[in-house]
Coordinates of C-alpha atoms and ligand atoms in Angstrom, one line a residue:
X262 CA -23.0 -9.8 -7.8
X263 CA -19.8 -8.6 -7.5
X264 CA -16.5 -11.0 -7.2
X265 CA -13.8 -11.2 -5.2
X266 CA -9.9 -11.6 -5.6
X267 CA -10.0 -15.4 -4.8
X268 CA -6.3 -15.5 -4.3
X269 CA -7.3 -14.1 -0.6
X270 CA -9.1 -17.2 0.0
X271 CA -5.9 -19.1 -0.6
X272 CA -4.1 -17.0 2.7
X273 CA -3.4 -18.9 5.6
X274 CA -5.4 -17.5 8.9
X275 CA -4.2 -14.7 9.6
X276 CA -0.4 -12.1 8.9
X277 CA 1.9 -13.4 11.7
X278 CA 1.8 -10.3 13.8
X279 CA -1.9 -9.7 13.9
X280 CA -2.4 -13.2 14.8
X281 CA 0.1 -13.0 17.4
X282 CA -1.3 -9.7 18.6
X283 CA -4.3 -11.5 18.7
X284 CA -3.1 -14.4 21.1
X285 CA -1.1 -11.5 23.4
X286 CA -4.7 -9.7 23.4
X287 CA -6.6 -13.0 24.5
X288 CA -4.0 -13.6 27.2
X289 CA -3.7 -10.3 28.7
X290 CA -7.6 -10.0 29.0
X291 CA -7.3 -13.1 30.8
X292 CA -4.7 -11.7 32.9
X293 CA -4.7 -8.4 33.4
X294 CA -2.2 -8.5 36.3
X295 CA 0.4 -9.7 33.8
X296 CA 3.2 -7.2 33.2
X297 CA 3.7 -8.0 29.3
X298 CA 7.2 -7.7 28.0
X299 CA 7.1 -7.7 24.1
X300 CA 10.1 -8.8 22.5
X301 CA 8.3 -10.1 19.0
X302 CA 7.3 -7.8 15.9
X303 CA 10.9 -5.4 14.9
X304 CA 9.5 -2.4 16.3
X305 CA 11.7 0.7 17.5
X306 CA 10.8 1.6 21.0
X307 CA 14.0 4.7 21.1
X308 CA 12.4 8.2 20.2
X309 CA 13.3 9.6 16.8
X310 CA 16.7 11.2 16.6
X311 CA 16.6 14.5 17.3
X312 CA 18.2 16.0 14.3
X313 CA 15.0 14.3 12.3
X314 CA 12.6 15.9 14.9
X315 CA 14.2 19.4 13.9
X316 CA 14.2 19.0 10.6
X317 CA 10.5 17.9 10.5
X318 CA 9.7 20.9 12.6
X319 CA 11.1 23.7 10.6
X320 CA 9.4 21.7 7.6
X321 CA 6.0 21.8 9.4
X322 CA 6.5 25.5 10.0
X323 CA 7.2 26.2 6.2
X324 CA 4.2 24.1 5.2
X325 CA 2.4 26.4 7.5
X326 CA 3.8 29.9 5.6
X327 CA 1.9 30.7 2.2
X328 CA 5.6 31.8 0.6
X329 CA 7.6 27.9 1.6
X330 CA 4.0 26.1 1.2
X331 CA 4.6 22.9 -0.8
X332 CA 1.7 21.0 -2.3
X333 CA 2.3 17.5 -4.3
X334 CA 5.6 16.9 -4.7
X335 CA 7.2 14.4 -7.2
X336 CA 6.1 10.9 -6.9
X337 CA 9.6 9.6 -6.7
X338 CA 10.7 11.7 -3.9
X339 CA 12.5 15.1 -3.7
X340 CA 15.9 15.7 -5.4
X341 CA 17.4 16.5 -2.6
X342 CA 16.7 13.4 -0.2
X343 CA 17.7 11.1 -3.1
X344 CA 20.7 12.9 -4.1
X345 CA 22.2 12.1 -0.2
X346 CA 20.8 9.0 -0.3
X347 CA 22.9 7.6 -3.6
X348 CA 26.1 9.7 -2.7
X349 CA 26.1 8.5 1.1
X350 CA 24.5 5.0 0.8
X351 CA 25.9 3.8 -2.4
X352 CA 28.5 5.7 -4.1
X353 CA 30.8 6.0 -0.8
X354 CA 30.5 2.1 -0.7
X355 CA 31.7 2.0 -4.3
X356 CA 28.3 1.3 -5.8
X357 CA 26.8 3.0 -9.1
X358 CA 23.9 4.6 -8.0
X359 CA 22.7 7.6 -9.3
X360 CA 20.0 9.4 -7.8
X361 CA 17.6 9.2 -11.0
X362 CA 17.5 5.0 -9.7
X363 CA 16.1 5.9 -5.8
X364 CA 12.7 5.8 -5.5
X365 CA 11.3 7.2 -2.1
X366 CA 8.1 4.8 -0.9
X367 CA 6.5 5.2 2.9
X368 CA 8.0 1.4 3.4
X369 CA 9.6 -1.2 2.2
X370 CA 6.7 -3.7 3.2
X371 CA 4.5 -1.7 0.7
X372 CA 7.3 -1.6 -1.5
X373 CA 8.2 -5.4 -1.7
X374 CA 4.2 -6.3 -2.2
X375 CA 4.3 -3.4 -5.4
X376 CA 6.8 -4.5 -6.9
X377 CA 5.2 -7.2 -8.2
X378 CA 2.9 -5.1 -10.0
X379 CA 5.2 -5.1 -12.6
X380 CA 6.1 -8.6 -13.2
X381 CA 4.7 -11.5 -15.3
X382 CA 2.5 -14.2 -13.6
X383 CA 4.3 -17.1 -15.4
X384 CA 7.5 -16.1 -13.4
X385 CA 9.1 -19.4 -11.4
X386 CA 9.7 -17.7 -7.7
X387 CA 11.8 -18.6 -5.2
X388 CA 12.0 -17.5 -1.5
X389 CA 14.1 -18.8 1.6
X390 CA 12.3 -21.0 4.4
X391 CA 11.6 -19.4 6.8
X392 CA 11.2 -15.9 4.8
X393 CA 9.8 -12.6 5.9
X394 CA 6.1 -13.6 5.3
X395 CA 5.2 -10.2 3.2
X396 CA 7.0 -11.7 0.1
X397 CA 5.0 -15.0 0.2
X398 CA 1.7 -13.2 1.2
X399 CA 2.1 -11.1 -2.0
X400 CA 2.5 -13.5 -4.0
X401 CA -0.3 -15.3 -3.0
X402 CA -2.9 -12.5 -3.2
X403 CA -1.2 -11.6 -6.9
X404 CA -1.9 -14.8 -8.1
X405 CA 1.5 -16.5 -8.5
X406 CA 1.2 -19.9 -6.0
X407 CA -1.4 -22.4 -6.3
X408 CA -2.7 -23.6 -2.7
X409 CA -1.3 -23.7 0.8
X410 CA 0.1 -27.4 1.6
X411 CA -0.2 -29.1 5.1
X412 CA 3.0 -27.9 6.3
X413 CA 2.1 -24.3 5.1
X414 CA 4.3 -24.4 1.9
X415 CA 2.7 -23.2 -1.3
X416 CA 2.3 -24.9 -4.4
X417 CA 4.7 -23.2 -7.5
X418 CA 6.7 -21.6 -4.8
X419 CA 10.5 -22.8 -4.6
X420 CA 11.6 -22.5 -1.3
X421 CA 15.0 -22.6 -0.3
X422 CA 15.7 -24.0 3.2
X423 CA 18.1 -21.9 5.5
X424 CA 19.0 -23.4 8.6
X425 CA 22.0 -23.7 10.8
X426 CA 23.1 -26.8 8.6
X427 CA 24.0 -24.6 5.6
X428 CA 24.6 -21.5 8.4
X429 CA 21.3 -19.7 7.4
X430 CA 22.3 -18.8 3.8
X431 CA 20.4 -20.1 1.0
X432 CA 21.7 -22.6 -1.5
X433 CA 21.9 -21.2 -5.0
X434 CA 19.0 -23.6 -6.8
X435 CA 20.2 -26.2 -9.3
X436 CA 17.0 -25.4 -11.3
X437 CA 16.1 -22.2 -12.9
X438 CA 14.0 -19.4 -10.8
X439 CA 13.3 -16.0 -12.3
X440 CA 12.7 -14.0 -9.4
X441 CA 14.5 -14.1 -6.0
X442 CA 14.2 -12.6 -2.7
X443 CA 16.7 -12.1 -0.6
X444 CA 17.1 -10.3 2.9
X445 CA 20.2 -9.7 4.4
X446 CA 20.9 -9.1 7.6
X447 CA 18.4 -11.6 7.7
X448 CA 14.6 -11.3 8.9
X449 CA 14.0 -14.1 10.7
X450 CA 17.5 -15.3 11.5
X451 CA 19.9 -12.5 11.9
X452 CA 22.0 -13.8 9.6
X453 CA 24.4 -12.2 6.8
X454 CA 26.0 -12.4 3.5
X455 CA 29.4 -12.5 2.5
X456 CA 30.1 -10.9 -0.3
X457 CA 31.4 -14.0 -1.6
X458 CA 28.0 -15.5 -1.2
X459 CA 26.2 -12.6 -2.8
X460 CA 28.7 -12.6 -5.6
X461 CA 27.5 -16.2 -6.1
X462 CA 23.5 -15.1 -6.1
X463 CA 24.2 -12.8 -8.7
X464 CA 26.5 -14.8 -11.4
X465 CA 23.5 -17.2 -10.6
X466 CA 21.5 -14.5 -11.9
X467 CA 23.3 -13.1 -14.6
X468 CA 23.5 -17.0 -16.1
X469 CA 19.9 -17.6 -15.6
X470 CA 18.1 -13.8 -16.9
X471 CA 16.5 -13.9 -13.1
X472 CA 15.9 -10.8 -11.2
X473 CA 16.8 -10.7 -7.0
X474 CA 14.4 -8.6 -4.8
X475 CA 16.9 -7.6 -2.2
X476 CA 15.7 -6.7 1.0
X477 CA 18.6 -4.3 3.0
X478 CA 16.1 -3.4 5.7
X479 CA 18.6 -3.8 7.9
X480 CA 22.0 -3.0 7.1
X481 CA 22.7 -0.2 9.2
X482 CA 22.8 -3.7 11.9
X483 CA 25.8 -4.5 10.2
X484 CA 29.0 -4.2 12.6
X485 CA 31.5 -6.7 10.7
X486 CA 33.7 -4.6 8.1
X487 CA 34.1 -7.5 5.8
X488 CA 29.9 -7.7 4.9
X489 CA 28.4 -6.1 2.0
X490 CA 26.0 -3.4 3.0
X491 CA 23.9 -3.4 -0.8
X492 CA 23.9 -5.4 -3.1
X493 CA 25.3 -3.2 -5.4
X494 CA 29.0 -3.2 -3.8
X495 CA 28.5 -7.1 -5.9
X496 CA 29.6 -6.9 -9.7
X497 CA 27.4 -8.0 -12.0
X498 CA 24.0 -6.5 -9.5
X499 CA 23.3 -3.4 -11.2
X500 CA 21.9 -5.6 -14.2
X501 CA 19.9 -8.3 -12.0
X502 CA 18.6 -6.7 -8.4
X503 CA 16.5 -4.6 -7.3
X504 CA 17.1 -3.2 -3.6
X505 CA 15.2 -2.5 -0.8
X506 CA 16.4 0.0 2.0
X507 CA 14.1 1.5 4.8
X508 CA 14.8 4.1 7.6
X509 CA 12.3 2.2 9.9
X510 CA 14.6 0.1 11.8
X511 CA 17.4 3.1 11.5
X512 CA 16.4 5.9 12.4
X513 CA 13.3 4.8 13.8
X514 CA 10.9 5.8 11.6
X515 CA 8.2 2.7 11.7
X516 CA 5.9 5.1 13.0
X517 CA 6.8 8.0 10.8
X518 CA 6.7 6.1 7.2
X519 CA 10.0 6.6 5.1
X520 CA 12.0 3.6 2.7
X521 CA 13.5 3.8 -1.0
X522 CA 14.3 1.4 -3.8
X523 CA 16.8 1.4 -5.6
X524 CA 15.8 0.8 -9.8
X525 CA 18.7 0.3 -11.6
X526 CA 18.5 2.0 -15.0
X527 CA 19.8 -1.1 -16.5
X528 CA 17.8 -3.9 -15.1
X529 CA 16.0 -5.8 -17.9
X530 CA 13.4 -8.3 -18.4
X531 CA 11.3 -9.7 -21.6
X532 CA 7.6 -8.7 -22.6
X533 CA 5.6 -11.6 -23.7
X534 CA 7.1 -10.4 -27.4
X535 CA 10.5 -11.4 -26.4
X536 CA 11.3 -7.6 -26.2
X537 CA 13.8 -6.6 -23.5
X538 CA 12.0 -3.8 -21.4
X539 CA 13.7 -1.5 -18.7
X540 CA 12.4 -2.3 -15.1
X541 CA 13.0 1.1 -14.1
X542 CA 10.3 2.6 -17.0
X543 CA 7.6 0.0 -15.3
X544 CA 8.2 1.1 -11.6
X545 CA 8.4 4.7 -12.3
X546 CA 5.2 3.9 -14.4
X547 CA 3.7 2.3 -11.6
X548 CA 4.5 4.7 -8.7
X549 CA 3.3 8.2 -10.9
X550 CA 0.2 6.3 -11.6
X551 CA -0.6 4.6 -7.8
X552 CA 1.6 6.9 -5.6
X553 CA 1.7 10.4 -4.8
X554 CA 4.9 10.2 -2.7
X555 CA 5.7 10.6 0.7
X556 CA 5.0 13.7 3.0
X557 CA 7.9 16.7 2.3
X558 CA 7.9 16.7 6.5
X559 CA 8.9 13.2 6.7
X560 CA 11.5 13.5 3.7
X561 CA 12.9 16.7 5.7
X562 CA 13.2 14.5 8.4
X563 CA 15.1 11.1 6.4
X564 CA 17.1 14.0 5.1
X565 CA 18.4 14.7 8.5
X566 CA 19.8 11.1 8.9
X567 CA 22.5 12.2 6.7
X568 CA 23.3 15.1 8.6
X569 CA 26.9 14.8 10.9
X570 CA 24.5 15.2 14.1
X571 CA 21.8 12.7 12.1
X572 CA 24.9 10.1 11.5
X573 CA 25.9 10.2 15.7
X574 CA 22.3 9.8 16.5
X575 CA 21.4 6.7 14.3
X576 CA 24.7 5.4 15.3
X577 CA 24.0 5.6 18.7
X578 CA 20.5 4.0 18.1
X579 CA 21.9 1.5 16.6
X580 CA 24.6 0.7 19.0
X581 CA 21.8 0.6 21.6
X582 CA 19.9 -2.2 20.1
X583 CA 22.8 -4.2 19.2
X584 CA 23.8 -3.9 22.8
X585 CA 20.3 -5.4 23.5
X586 CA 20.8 -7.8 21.0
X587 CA 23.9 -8.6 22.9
X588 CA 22.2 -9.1 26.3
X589 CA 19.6 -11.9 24.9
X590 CA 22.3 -14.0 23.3
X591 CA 24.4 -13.9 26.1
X592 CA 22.0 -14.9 28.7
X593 CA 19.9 -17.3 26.4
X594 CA 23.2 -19.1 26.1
X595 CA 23.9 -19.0 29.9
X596 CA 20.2 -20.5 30.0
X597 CA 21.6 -23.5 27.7
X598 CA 19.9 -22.3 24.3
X599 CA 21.3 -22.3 21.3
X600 CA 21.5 -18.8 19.8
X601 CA 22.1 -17.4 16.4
X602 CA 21.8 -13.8 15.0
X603 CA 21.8 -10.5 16.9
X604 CA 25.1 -9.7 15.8
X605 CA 25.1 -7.8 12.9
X606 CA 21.3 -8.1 13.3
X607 CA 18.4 -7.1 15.5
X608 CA 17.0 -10.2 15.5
X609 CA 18.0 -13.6 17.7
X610 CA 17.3 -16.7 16.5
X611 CA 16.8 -19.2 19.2
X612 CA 16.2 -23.2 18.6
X613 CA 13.2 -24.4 21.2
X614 CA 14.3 -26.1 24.4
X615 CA 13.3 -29.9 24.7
X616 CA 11.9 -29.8 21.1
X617 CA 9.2 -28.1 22.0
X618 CA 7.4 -26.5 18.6
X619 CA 8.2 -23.2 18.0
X620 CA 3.8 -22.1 18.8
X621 CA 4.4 -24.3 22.5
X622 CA 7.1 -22.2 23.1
X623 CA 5.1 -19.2 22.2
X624 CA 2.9 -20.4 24.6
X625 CA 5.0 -21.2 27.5
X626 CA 6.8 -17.9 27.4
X627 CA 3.7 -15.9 27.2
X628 CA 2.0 -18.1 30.3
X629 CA 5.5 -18.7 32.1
X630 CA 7.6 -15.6 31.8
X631 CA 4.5 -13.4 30.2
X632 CA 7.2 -12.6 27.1
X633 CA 6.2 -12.2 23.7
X634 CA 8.3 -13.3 20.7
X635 CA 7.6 -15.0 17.6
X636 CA 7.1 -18.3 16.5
X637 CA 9.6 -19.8 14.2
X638 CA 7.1 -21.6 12.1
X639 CA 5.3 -18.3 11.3
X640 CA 8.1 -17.5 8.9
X641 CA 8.1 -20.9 7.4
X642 CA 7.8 -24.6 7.5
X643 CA 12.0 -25.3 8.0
X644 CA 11.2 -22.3 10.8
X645 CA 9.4 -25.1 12.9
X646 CA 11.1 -25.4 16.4
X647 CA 12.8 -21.9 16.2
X648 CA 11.9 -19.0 17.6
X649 CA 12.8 -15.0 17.1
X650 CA 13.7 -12.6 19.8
X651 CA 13.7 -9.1 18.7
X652 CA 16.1 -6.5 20.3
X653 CA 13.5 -3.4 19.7
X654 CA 12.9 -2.3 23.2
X655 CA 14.4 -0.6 26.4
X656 CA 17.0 -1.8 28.3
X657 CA 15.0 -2.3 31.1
X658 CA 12.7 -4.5 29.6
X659 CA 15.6 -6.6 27.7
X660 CA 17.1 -7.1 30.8
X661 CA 13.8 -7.9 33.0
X662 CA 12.3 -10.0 30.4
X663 CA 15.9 -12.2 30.2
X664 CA 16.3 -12.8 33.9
X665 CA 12.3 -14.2 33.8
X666 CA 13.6 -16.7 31.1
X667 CA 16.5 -17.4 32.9
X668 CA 14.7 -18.6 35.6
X669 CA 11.9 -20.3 34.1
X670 CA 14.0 -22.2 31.7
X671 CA 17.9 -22.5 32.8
X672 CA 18.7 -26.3 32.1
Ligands
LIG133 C1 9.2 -8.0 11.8 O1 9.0 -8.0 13.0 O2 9.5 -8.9 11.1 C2 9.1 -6.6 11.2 O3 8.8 -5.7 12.1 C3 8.2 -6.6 10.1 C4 8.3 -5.4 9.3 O4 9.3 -4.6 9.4 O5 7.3 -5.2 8.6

C-alpha cells in the first residue's frame, strides 16, 4: 500500500484560520440572527486600485487578440515587472538589487513553505514565539521538528520569545541557528525593526554562516521614516537574507495572487561536500522545474502599482487601514486594554482582559460582541493571553465592531 508523508501526522489540529473559520461557521449556524463583524485573518476588504484594474483589462484584451497573445511566460516573472520592482522597491532605498535577484511567485505564503525545498534537513531553525504559523507548519510537514510538545512548541525548533518585555523584537540567540525567520512589521504583533536591530540580526548572521528568511509582507504599513523597509537597506544582508515582499496586503491583491522574493546573487550555503553553492542557482532551479509563473494579467496589473496613479491609490489604501488601525487602539485603550501594534502595522495586538486565555476571549467576543479576531496562542505558546485585531475591513464595521466592545468590556 501506498505511504504517507508522516510529518502531517505530527501537525497540530488544524491551520489557525481554518480552524477559526470553523468555530465562526459553528456559531453562526447556531445564530443565524448574529450580524458577524470579522476583524481576524489580514484580509483586504477595499477593491483593487483602479490603475491595477486597467492595466489588467487592456491585458485581458491582448490575451484575447491572436497578434499580443502571450502563452507561458518566464517562470521568474516578466522583465518588465521586475525591472520596476528592484529600481522602485530597492534601489531608491539604497539597496543592491538587480532585477536578475526578484523572483515573481503568486504569494509569499507559497513562497516561504518553497523555500525550504532547497535547504538541508540537518539545519538548526529558529522562529519567534508567537510566529506567523506558515513557517512552523512548513517545517513540520518538510521534516525538520520532531513532535508537538504540550504547550504546542516543537521539538528541534528554537523559538525566540517576543513579548512586550523585550518590546516584541527577538533576542539574537546565544547559540548558533542556521536559518532564521524574521517578519517585520510584524505578523502577529505589529511590531517593527530598527535598523539598528536588524543590523544586529545580520552581523549575527554573517558571524554564524546562517541565512534570515525575511518576511516584508508588510512594509508598505510602515509610516515612521527612521524604519528599514528591506532588509537590504542593512549592510552585510545581501550575503545572509533572503526577502519576502507581497502585493496582497498593498495593493490588495489577496484575491488576485501576486508576491516576489528577492535571491541575492551572492547568498551562499555548503553542500554536504563542504562546497559553497549559490542560493540563487537552487531557487531558480526550483521555480523552472515546479513553477510556471504567474498570470501576464495579474503581472500587468502589480505593474500598475508602480505607476504615479498606482502609487496615490495604494497610498490611499494604505492610509485607510492605518486609519482603522488607528480607531481600534484608540478605543481598546479607552476600553482599558492594553494595546500594541497598528501603527506602522495592520495588525493590533491586544493583551486579554482579566487574564482570560487568549481561545476564552475568542469565545466571549464571538458570543458577546459577535466579533471575530484571533487568538494569541494560535501564533504560539508566549502568544497565550494575547489576542490580534486586524484592521482589513470597512470603516463601518471597524467602527461598529469597537463600540460593541466598548460596551461589553469597558473596565
Ligand atoms: C494573517 O491573517 O495572518 C494573514 O492573512 C495570513 C496570510 O497573509 O497568509
Amino acid at each position: 500500500m501506498a505511504t504517507i508523508n508522516d510529518n502531517y501526522l505530527k501537525l497540530k489540529a488544524g491551520y489557525l484560520f481554518p480552524e477559526i473559520a470553523r468555530r465562526v461557521n459553528a456559531f453562526a449556524q447556531a445564530n443565524p440572527e448574529a450580524k458577524l463583524i470579522k476583524l481576524g485573518i489580514g484580509d483586504v476588504t477595499e477593491p483593487l486600485p483602479e490603475a491595477c484594474c486597467t492595466a489588467m483589462l487592456k491585458a485581458v484584451e491582448e490575451m484575447g487578440d491572436r497578434t499580443t497573445f502571450k502563452g507561458y511566460g518566464p517562470e521568474q516573472g516578466y522583465n518588465w515587472l521586475r525591472e520596476k520592482i528592484a529600481a522602485h522597491d530597492f534601489q531608491a532605498r539604497g539597496c543592491e538589487i538587480e532585477a536578475a535577484e526578484i523572483f515573481i511567485s503568486d504569494g509569499s505564503k507559497c513562497d516561504t513553505g518553497n523555500i525550504l525545498d532547497i535547504f538541508g534537513n540537518n539545519n538548526v531553525i529558529a522562529v519567534t514565539d508567537p510566529v506567523y504559523p506558515v513557517y512552523v507548519d512548513t517545517n513540520v510537514m518538510a521534516g525538520n521538528t520532531g513532535a508537538a510538545k504540550d504547550a504546542g512548541e516543537y521539538e528541534g525548533l528554537v523559538y525566540l520569545p517576543i513579548t512586550a518585555e523585550n518590546n516584541f523584537t527577538a533576542e539574537i540567540p546565544s547559540q548558533k541557528v542556521d536559518l532564521i525567520y524574521l517578519c517585520f512589521p510584524n505578523n502577529p504583533t505589529g511590531a517593527t525593526a530598527s535598523k539598528a536591530h536588524l543590523q544586529a540580526w545580520v552581523d549575527y548572521a554573517k558571524a554564524n554562516g546562517s541565512i534570515i528568511f525575511f518576511d516584508a509582507a508588510y512594509e508598505a504599513f510602515i509610516s515612521d521614516s527612521t524604519l528599514p523597509h528591506s532588509i537590504y537597506e542593512i549592510e552585510g544582508a545581501r550575503d545572509c537574507a533572503i526577502e519576502f515582499r507581497s502585493f496582497s496586503k498593498n495593493a490588495g491583491f489577496t484575491g488576485t495572487r501576486c508576491a516576489l522574493t528577492v535571491v541575492p546573487k551572492t547568498l551562499k550555503a555548503k553542500a554536504a561536500d563542504g562546497s559553497d553553492v549559490e542560493i540563487w542557482k537552487l531557487w531558480n532551479r526550483r521555480q523552472s522545474t515546479k513553477f510556471n509563473g504567474v498570470s501576464y494579467i495579474v503581472q500587468r496589473g502589480a505593474e500598475a502599482v508602480y505607476s504615479e496613479q498606482g502609487q496615490a491609490q495604494v497610498k490611499g489604501l494604505i492610509s485607510f487601514y492605518l486609519e482603522n488601525a488607528k480607531i481600534i487602539r484608540e478605543q481598546l485603550t479607552a476600553a482599558g486594554l492594553s494595546v500594541y501594534g497598528g501603527v506602522n502595522g495592520p495588525y493590533v495586538w491586544v493583551k486579554t482582559p482579566s487574564g482570560l486565555s487568549s481561545w476564552d476571549f475568542f469565545d466571549k467576543l464571538l458570543q458577546n460582541c459577535n466579533v471575530v479576531g484571533t487568538p494569541g496562542s494560535g501564533f504560539g505558546a508566549a502568544g497565550e493571553g494575547y489576542f490580534r485585531i486586524s484592521a482589513f475591513n470597512s470603516r463601518e464595521n471597524v467602527e461598529k465592531a469597537m463600540k460593541r466592545i466598548m460596551e461589553k468590556f469597558k473596565v
